mmCIF file of C-alpha atoms in Angstrom:
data_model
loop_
_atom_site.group_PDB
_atom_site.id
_atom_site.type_symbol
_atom_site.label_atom_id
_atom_site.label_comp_id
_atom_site.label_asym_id
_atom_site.label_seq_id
_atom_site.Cartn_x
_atom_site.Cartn_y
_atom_site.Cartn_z
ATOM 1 C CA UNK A 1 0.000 0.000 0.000
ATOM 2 C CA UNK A 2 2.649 2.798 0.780
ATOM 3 C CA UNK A 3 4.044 2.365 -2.628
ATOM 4 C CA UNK A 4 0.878 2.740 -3.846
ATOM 5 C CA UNK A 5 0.423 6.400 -1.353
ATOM 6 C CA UNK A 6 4.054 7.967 -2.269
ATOM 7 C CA UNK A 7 3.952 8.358 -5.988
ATOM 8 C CA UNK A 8 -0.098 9.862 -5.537
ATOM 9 C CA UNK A 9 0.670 12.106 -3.279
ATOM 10 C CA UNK A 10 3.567 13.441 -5.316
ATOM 11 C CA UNK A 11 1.289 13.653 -8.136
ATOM 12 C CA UNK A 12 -1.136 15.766 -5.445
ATOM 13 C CA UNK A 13 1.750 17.756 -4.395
ATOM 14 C CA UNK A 14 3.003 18.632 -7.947
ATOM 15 C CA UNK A 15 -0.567 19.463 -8.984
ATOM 16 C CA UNK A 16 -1.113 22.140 -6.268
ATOM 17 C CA UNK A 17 2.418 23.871 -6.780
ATOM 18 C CA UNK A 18 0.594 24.248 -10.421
ATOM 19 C CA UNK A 19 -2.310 25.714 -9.010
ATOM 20 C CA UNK A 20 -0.388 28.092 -6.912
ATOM 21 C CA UNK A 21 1.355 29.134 -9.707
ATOM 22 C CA UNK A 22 -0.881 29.769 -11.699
ATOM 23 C CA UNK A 23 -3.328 31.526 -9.115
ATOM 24 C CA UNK A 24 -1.088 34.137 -8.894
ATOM 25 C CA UNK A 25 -2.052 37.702 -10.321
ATOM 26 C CA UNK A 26 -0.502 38.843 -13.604
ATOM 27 C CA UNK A 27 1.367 41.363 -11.627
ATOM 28 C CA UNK A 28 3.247 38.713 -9.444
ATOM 29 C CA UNK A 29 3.630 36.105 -12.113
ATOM 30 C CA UNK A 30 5.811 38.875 -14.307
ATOM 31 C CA UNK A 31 7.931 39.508 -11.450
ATOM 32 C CA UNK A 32 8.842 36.153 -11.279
ATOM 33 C CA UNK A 33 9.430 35.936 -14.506
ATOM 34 C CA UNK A 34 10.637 39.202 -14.733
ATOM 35 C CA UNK A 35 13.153 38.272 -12.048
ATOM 36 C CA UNK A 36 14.208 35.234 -13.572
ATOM 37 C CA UNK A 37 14.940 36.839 -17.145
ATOM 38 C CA UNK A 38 17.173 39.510 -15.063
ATOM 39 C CA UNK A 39 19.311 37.131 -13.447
ATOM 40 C CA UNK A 40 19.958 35.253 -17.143
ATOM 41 C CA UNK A 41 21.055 38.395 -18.537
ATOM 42 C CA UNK A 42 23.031 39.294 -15.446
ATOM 43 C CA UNK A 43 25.082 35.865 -15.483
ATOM 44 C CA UNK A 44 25.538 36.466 -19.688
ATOM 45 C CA UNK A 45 26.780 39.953 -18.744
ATOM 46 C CA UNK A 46 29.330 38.325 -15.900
ATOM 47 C CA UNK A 47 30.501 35.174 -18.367
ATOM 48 C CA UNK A 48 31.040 37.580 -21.457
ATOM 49 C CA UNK A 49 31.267 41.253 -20.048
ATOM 50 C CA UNK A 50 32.426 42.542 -23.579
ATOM 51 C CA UNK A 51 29.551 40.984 -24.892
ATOM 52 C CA UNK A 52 28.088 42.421 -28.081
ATOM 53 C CA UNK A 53 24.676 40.274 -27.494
ATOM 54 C CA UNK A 54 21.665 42.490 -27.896
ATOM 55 C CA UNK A 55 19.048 41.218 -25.569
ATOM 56 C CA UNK A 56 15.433 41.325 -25.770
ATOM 57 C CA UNK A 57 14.192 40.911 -22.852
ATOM 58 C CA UNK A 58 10.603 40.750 -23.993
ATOM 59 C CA UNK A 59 11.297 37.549 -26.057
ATOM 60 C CA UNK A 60 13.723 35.712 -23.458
ATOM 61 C CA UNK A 61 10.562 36.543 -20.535
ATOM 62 C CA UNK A 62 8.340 35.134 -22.731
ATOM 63 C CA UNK A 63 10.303 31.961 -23.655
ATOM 64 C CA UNK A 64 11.228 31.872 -20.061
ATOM 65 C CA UNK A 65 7.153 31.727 -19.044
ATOM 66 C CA UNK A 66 6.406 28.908 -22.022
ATOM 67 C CA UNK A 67 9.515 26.906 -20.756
ATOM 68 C CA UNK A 68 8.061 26.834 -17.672
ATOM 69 C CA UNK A 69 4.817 25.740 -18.867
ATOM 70 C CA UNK A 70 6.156 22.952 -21.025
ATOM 71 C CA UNK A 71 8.692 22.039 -17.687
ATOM 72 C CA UNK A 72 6.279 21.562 -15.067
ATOM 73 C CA UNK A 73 3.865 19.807 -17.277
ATOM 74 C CA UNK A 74 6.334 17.394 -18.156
ATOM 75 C CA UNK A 75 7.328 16.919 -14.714
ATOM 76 C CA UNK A 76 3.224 16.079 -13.885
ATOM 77 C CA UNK A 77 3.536 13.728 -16.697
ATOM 78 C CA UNK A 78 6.315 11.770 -14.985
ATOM 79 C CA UNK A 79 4.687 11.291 -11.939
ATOM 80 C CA UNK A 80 1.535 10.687 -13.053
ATOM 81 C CA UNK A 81 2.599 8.083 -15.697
ATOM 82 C CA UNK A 82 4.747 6.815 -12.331
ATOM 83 C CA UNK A 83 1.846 6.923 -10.279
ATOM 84 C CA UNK A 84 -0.137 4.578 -12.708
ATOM 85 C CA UNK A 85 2.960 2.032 -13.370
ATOM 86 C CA UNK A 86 3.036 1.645 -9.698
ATOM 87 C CA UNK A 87 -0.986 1.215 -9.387
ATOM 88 C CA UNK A 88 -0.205 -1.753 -11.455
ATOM 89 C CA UNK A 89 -2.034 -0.230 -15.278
ATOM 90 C CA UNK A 90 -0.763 -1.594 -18.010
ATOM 91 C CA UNK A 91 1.750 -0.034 -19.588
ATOM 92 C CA UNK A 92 0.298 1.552 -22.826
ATOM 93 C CA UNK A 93 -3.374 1.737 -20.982
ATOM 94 C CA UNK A 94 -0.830 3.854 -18.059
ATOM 95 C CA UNK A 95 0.800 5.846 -21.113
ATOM 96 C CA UNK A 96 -3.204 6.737 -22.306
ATOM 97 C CA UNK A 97 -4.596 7.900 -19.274
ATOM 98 C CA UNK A 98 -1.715 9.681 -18.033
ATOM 99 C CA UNK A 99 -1.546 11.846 -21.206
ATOM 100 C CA UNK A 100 -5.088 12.209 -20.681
ATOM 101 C CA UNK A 101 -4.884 13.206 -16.688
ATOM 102 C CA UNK A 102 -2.170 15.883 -17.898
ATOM 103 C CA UNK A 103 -4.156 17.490 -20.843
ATOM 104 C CA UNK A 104 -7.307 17.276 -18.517
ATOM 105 C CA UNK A 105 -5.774 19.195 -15.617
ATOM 106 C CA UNK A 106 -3.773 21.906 -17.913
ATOM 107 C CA UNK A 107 -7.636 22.464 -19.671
ATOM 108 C CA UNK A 108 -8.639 23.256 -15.644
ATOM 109 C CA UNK A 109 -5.707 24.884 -15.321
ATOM 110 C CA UNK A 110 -6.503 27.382 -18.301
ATOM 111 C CA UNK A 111 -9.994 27.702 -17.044
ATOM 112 C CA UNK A 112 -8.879 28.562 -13.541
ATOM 113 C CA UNK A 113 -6.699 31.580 -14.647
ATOM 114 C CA UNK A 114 -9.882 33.339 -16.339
ATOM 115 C CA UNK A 115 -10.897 33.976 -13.177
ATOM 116 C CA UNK A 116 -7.364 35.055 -11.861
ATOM 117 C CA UNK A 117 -6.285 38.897 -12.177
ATOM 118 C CA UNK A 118 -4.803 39.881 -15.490
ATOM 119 C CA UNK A 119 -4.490 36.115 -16.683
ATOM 120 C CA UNK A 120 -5.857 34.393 -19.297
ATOM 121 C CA UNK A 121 -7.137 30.855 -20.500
ATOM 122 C CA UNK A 122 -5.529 30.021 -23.450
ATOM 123 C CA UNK A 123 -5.582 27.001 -25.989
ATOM 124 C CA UNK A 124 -1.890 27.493 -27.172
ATOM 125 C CA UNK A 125 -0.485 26.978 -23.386
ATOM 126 C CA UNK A 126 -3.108 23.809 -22.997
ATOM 127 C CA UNK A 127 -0.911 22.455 -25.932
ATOM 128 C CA UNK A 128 2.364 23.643 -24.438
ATOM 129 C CA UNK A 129 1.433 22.248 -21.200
ATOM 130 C CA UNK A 130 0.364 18.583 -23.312
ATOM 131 C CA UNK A 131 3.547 18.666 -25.193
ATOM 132 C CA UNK A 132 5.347 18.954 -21.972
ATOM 133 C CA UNK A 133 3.168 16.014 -20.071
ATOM 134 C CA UNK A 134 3.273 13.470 -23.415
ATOM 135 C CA UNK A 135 7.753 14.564 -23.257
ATOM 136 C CA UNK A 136 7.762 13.335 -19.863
ATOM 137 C CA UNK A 137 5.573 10.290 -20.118
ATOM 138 C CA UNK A 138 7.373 9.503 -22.887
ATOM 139 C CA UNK A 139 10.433 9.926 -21.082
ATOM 140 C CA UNK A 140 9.747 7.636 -17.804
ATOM 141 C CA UNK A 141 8.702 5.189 -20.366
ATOM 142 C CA UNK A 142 11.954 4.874 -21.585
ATOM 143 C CA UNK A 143 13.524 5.007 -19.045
ATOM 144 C CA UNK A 144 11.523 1.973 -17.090
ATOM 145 C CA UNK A 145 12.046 0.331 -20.356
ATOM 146 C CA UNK A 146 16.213 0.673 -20.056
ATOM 147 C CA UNK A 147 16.031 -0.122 -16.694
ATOM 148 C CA UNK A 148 14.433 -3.745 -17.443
#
């Protein structure tokens, strides 16, 4: 049973540090990001100091906030895929529904930030997210595979 309870509650766990992400206001979510992007450019800056790069820090933010979206969605997909395998699903019936779990909760996840301030729902980050989930399914599959 308590190998059954670990990789569940993992799952739980992962799934509310989503929904805490994502509850945040606009405002706070672009300082994080915002923060992040700062701290790239300030490391480029310290590795090359006579640097000709021009940055745009528009485009790295946003490819920062997509990475993130594809990143912890593929981390869900891992331990949900996990969390089936050790629930004792067959493994392409575990590959199925945890693809389906992922793109499920990133569709509530979407939903949820319409009623967030200054966020949006939208269908191009439900994909993102799905990309991300089916890349890490994928990826524990494999690896369970190489490890047999």
């Amino acid at each position: 049973m308590k190998i059954k309870i670990l990789p569940w509650t993992l799952v739980i766990l992962w799934m509310g540090l989503i929904f805490f992400f994502s509850h945040q206001p606009a405002t706070e979510s672009s300082e994080l990001s915002t923060g992040i992007t700062e701290v790239i450019v300030d490391v480029v800056n310290v590795i090359a100091p006579d640097n000709d790069f021009m940055f745009n820090q528009g485009v790295i933010n946003f490819s920062i906030r997509k990475a993130a979206h594809f990143g912890v969605y593929l981390v869900l997909g891992l331990l949900v895929f996990n969390g089936l395998i050790h629930s004792s699903i067959p493994r392409s019936k575990a590959i199925i529904l945890a693809l389906l779990i992922c793109v499920l909760y990133a569709i509530s996840d979407e939903f949820h930030q319409l009623y967030v301030p200054g966020r949006s729902g939208q269908v191009s980050d439900v994909l993102l997210d799905s990309s991300g989930a089916l890349m890490g399914i994928l990826l524990m599959n494999a690896v369970r595979r190489v490890r047999r």
